[in-house]
XYZ file of C-alpha atoms in Angstrom:
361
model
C 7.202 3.505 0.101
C 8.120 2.669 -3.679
C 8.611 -0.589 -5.720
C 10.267 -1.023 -9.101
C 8.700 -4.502 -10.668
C 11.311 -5.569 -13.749
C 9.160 -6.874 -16.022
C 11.596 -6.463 -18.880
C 10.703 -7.888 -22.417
C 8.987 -10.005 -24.997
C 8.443 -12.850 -22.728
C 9.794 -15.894 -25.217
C 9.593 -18.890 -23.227
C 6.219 -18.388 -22.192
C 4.805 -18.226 -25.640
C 2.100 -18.574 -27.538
C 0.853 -17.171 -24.417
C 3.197 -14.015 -24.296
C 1.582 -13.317 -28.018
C -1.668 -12.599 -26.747
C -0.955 -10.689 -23.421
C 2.674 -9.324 -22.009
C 3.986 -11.591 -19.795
C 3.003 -9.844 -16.378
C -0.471 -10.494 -17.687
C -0.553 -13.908 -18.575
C -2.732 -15.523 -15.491
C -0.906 -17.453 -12.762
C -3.712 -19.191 -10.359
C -6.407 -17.367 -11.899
C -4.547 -13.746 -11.427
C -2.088 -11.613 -13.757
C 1.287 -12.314 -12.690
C 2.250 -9.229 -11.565
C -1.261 -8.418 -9.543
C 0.474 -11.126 -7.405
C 3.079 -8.810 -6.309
C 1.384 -5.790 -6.444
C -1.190 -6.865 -4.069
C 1.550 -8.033 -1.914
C 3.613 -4.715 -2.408
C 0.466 -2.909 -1.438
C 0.155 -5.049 2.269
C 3.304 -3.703 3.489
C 2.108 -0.184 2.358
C 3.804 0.526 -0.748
C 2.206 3.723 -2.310
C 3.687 3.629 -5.415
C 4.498 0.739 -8.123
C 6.900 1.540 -10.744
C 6.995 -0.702 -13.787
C 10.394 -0.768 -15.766
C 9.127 -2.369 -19.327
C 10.471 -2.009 -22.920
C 7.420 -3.792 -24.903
C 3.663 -2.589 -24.870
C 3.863 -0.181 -21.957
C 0.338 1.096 -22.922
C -1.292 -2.490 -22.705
C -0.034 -3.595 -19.388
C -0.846 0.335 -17.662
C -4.234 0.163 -19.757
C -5.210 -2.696 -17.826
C -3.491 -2.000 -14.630
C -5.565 0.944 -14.746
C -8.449 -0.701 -12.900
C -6.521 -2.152 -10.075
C -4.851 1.374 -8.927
C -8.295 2.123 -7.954
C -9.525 -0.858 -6.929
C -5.965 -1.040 -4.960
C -5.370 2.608 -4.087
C -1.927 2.485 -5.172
C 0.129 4.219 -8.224
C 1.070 2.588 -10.830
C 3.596 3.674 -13.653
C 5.297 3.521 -16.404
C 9.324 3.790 -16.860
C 10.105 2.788 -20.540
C 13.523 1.200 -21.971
C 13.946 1.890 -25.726
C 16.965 -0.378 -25.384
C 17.299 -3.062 -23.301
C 19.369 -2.138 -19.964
C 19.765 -5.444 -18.487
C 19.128 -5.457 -14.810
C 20.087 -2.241 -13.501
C 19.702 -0.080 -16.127
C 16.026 0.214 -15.369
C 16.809 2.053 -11.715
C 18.849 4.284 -13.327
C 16.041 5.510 -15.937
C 13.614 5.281 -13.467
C 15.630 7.318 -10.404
C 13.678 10.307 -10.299
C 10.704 8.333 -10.172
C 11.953 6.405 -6.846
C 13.422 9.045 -5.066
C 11.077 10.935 -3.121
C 14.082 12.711 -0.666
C 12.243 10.695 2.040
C 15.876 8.569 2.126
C 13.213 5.258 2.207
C 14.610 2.296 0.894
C 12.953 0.711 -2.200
C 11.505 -2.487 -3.144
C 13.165 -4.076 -6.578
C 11.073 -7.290 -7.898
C 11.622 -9.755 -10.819
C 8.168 -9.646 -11.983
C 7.986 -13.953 -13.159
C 9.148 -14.619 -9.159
C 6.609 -16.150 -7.733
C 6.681 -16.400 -3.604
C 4.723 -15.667 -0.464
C 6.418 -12.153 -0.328
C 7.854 -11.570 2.873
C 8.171 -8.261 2.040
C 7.527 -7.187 5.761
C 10.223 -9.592 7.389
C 12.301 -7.917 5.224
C 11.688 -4.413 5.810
C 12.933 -5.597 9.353
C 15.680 -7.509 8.690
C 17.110 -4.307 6.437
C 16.557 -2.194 9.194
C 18.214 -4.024 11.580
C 21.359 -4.414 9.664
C 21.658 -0.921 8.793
C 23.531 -2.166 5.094
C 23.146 -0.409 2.023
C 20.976 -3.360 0.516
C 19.501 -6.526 1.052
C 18.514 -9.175 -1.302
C 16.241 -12.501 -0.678
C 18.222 -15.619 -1.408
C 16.723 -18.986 -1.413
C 17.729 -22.328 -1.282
C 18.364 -24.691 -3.946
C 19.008 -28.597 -4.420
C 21.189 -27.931 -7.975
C 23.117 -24.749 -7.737
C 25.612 -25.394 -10.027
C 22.847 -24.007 -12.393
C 22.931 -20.443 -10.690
C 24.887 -18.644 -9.422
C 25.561 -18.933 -5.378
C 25.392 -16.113 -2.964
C 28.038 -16.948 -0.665
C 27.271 -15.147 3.184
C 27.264 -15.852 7.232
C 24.445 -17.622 8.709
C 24.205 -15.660 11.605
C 24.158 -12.082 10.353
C 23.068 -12.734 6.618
C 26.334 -10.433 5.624
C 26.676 -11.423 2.083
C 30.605 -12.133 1.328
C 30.781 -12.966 -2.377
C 28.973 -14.396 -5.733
C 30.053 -17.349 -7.606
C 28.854 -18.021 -10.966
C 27.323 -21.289 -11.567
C 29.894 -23.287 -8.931
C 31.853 -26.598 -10.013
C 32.485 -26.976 -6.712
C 30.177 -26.693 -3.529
C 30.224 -23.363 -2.455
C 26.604 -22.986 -0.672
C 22.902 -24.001 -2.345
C 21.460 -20.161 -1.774
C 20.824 -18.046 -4.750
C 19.508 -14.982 -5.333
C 15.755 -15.030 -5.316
C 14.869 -11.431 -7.605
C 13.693 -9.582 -4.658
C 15.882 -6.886 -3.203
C 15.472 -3.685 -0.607
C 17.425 -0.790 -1.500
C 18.580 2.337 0.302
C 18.479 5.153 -2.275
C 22.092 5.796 -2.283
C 22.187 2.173 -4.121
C 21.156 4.403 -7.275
C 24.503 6.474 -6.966
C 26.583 3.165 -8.057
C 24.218 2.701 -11.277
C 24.559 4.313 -14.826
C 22.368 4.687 -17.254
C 23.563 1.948 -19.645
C 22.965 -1.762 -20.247
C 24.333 -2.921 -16.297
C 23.891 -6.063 -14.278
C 22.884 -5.916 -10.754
C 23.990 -9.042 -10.551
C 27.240 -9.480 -11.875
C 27.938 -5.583 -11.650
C 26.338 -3.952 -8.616
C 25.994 -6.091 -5.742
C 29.492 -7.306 -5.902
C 30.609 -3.910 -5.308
C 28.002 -3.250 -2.332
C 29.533 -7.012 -0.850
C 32.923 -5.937 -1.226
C 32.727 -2.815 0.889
C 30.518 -4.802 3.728
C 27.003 -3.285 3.013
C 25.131 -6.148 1.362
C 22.783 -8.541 3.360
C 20.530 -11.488 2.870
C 17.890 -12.733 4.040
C 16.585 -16.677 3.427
C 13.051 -16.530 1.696
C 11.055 -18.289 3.717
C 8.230 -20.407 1.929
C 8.578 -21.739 -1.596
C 9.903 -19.527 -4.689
C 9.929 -20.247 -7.888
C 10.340 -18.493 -11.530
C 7.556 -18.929 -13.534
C 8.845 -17.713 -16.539
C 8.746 -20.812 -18.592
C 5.839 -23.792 -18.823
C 7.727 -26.386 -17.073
C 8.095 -23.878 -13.649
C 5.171 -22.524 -13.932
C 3.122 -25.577 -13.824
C 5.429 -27.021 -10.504
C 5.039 -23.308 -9.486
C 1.214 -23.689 -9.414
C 1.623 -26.669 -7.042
C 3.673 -24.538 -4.911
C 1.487 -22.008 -4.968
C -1.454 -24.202 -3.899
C 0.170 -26.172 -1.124
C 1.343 -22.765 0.462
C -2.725 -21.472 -0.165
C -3.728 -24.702 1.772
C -1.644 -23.932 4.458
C -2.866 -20.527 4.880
C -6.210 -20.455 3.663
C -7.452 -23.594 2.252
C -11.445 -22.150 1.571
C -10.209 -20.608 -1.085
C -9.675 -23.838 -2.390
C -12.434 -26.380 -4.322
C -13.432 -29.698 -2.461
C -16.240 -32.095 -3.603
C -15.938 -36.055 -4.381
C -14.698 -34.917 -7.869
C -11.641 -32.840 -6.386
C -8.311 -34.621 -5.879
C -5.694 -32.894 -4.234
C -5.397 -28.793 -4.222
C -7.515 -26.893 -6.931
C -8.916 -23.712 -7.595
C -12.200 -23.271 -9.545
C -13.652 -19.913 -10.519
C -16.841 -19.259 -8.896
C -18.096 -18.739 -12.644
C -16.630 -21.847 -14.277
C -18.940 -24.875 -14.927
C -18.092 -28.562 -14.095
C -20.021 -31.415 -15.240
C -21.025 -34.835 -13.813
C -18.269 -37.551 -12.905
C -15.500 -35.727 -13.505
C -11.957 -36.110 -11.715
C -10.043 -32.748 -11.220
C -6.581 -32.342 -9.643
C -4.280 -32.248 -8.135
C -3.138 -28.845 -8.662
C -4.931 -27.805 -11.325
C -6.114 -24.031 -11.866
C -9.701 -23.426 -13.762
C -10.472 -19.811 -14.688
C -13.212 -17.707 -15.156
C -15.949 -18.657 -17.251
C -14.609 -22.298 -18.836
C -16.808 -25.134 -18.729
C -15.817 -28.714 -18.328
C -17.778 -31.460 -19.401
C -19.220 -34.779 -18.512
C -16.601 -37.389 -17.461
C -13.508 -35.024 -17.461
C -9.974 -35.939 -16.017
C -7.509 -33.065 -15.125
C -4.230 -33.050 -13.465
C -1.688 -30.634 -12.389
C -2.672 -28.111 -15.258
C -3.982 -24.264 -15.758
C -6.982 -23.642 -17.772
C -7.568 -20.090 -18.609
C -10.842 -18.182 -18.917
C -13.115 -18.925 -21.631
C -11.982 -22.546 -22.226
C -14.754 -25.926 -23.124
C -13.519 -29.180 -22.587
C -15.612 -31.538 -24.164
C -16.761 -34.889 -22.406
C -14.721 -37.499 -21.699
C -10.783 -35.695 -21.816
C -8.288 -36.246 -20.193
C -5.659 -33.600 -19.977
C -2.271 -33.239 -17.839
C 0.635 -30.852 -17.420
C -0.151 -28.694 -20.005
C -1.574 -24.934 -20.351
C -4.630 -24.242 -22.136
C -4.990 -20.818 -23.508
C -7.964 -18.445 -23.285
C -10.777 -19.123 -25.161
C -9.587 -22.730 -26.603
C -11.483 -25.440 -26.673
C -10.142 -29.406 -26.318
C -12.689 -31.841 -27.964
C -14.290 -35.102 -26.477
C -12.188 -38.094 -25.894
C -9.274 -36.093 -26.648
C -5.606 -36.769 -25.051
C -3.582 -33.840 -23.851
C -0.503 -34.219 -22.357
C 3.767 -33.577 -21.448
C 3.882 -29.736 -21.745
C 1.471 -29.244 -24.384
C 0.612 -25.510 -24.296
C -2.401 -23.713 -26.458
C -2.289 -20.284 -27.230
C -5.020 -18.000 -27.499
C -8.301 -19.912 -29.227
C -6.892 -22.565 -30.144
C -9.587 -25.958 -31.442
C -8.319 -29.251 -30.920
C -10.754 -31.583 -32.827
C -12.452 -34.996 -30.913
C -10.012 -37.935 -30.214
C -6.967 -35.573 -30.873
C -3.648 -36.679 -28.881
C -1.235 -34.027 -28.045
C 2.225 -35.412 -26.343
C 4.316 -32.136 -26.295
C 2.532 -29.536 -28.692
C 2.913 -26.131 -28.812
C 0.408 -24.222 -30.650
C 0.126 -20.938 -31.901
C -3.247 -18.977 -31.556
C -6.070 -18.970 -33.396
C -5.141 -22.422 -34.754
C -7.282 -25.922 -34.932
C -5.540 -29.230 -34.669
C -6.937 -32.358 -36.482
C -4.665 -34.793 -36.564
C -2.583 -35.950 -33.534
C 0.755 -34.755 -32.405
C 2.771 -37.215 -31.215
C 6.359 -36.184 -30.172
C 6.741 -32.209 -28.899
C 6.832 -29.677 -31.573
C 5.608 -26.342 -32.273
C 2.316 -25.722 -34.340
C 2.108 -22.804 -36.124
């Protein structure tokens, strides 16, 4: 079997991060993004992982080069010099994802993060015997998205509606779909949406289906979702497999600690906080519901919450960090510095306090 993982462009609203590393890169629970699907894709016996990217294709395949061995699984390249929205991508990448096997496909969203039922699926789509499914899952505010509308009982999907006024349904589509090659067919190579353009098509004539994502789902693709996606991501790892997960007198809540990370004396991590590779916090430490990436001191005595600290930075004693405040790459915030909000650049040091959100550059 095949997969095609969107992962598209530039990556804006994660930066400073996305400066440093493409997107699919950036770590999510101590692991690239993307690895998080591919490892999933790879469960359900996916041989082959196409990439559809139109920014640094030789970075991400570079350093994906390791995991196809370490993985046993393909991984390649399909590259956009223009962007081609949604669909686009399958239609510069068909002869890469049809094999004349007549297998149906995998299509991810590469900043949807999920428990990847990707083998439910595989049933469900062989059980209706449609031309396509898609995951949908439910919402509590779906005037912001728009609303697959379908039966409950056999998951046929009837209709889209565009960010509703009115209550239509609270299911939306969750990034994830399982194609039948003939899908490809309906797609030209130009600047398409599967969204708005394909699917309605394949509903009209009867042959879409859905499927309700079981488990949590979230996109990660900007700071505010992926820090509540990290708590997501941690409750559903203590459900399934909680050693995975740090306890001690000095752990509150769900957190993950790299086996290589240091922590000093009276500190108070969690919950849902993320420590990677490498870092070493000091003395007297409070952390909460944050990621800190590899390489990263934090000096005695900080306190830092909802906020993403970038590799190799380092967050001085008695410091305050706080509200969304995101460091890129080596980034030095001086002792007794308070951050409410700040988003800084790499490579940068902060001495004086920042006290309402802004960008640091």
């Amino acid at each position: 079997m095949k997969a095609l993982i969107l992962v598209g462009g530039f990556g804006t609203r994660l930066r400073p991060l996305t400066l440093s590393v493409p997107k699919p890169l950036v770590e999510f629970a101590n692991k690239p993004m993307i690895l998080h699907q591919i490892e999933a894709l790879k469960a359900v016996g996916v041989t082959e992982v196409v990439l559809a990217v139109n920014y640094q294709p030789e970075v991400m395949l570079n350093f994906l080069k390791e995991f196809e061995a370490k993985l046993g699984i393909t991984i390649s390249c399909s590259r956009e010099t223009e962007p081609l929205g949604t669909a686009g991508p399958l239609a510069l990448a068909r002869d890469m994802l049809i094999d004349g096997s007549g297998e149906p496909f995998f299509v991810l969203n590469s900043d949807v993060m999920s428990e990847y039922p990707f083998k439910e699926m595989f049933e469900f789509h062989k059980g209706h015997g449609g031309e396509a499914s898609i995951m949908v899952t439910k919402v509590e505010e779906p005037s912001k998205y728009g609303v697959v509308v379908m039966e409950e009982t056999t998951g046929k999907v009837d209709k889209f509606v565009e960010k509703p006024k009115l209550f239509v349904g609270n299911k939306i589509n969750a990034g994830i779909y399982l194609l039948n090659p003939s899908v490809l067919d309906r797609i030209e190579l130009k600047p398409t949406s599967i969204e708005k353009e394909i699917f309605p098509k394949i509903a009209a004539e009867k042959k879409l289906y859905a499927m309700v994502l079981p488990g949590f789902w979230m996109d990660i693709g900007q700071p505010r979702d992926y820090i509540d996606g990290l708590r997501l991501y941690l409750d559903a790892l203590r459900k399934k497999s909680s050693t995975k997960l740090a306890t001690g007198p000095h752990i509150v809540g769900n957190v993950l600690v790299h086996e290589s990370a240091k922590i000093g004396e009276g500190c108070l991590i969690g919950p849902d906080v993320a420590i990677g590779p490498a870092c070493v916090v000091e003395a007297g430490v409070r952390l909460s519901r944050c990621t800190v990436m590899r390489g990263v001191r934090i000096k005695k005595h900080t306190c830092i919450s909802s906020s993403i600290i970038g590799w190799h930075s380092t967050v001085g004693q008695w410091a305050r960090v706080e509200n969304m405040t995101i460091l890129g790459e080596d980034v030095h915030v001086c002792d007794e510095i308070y951050s409410n909000g700040g988003v800084i650049l790499p490579h940068k040091e902060i001495k004086s306090n920042i006290l309402k959100p802004e960008i640091v550059m």
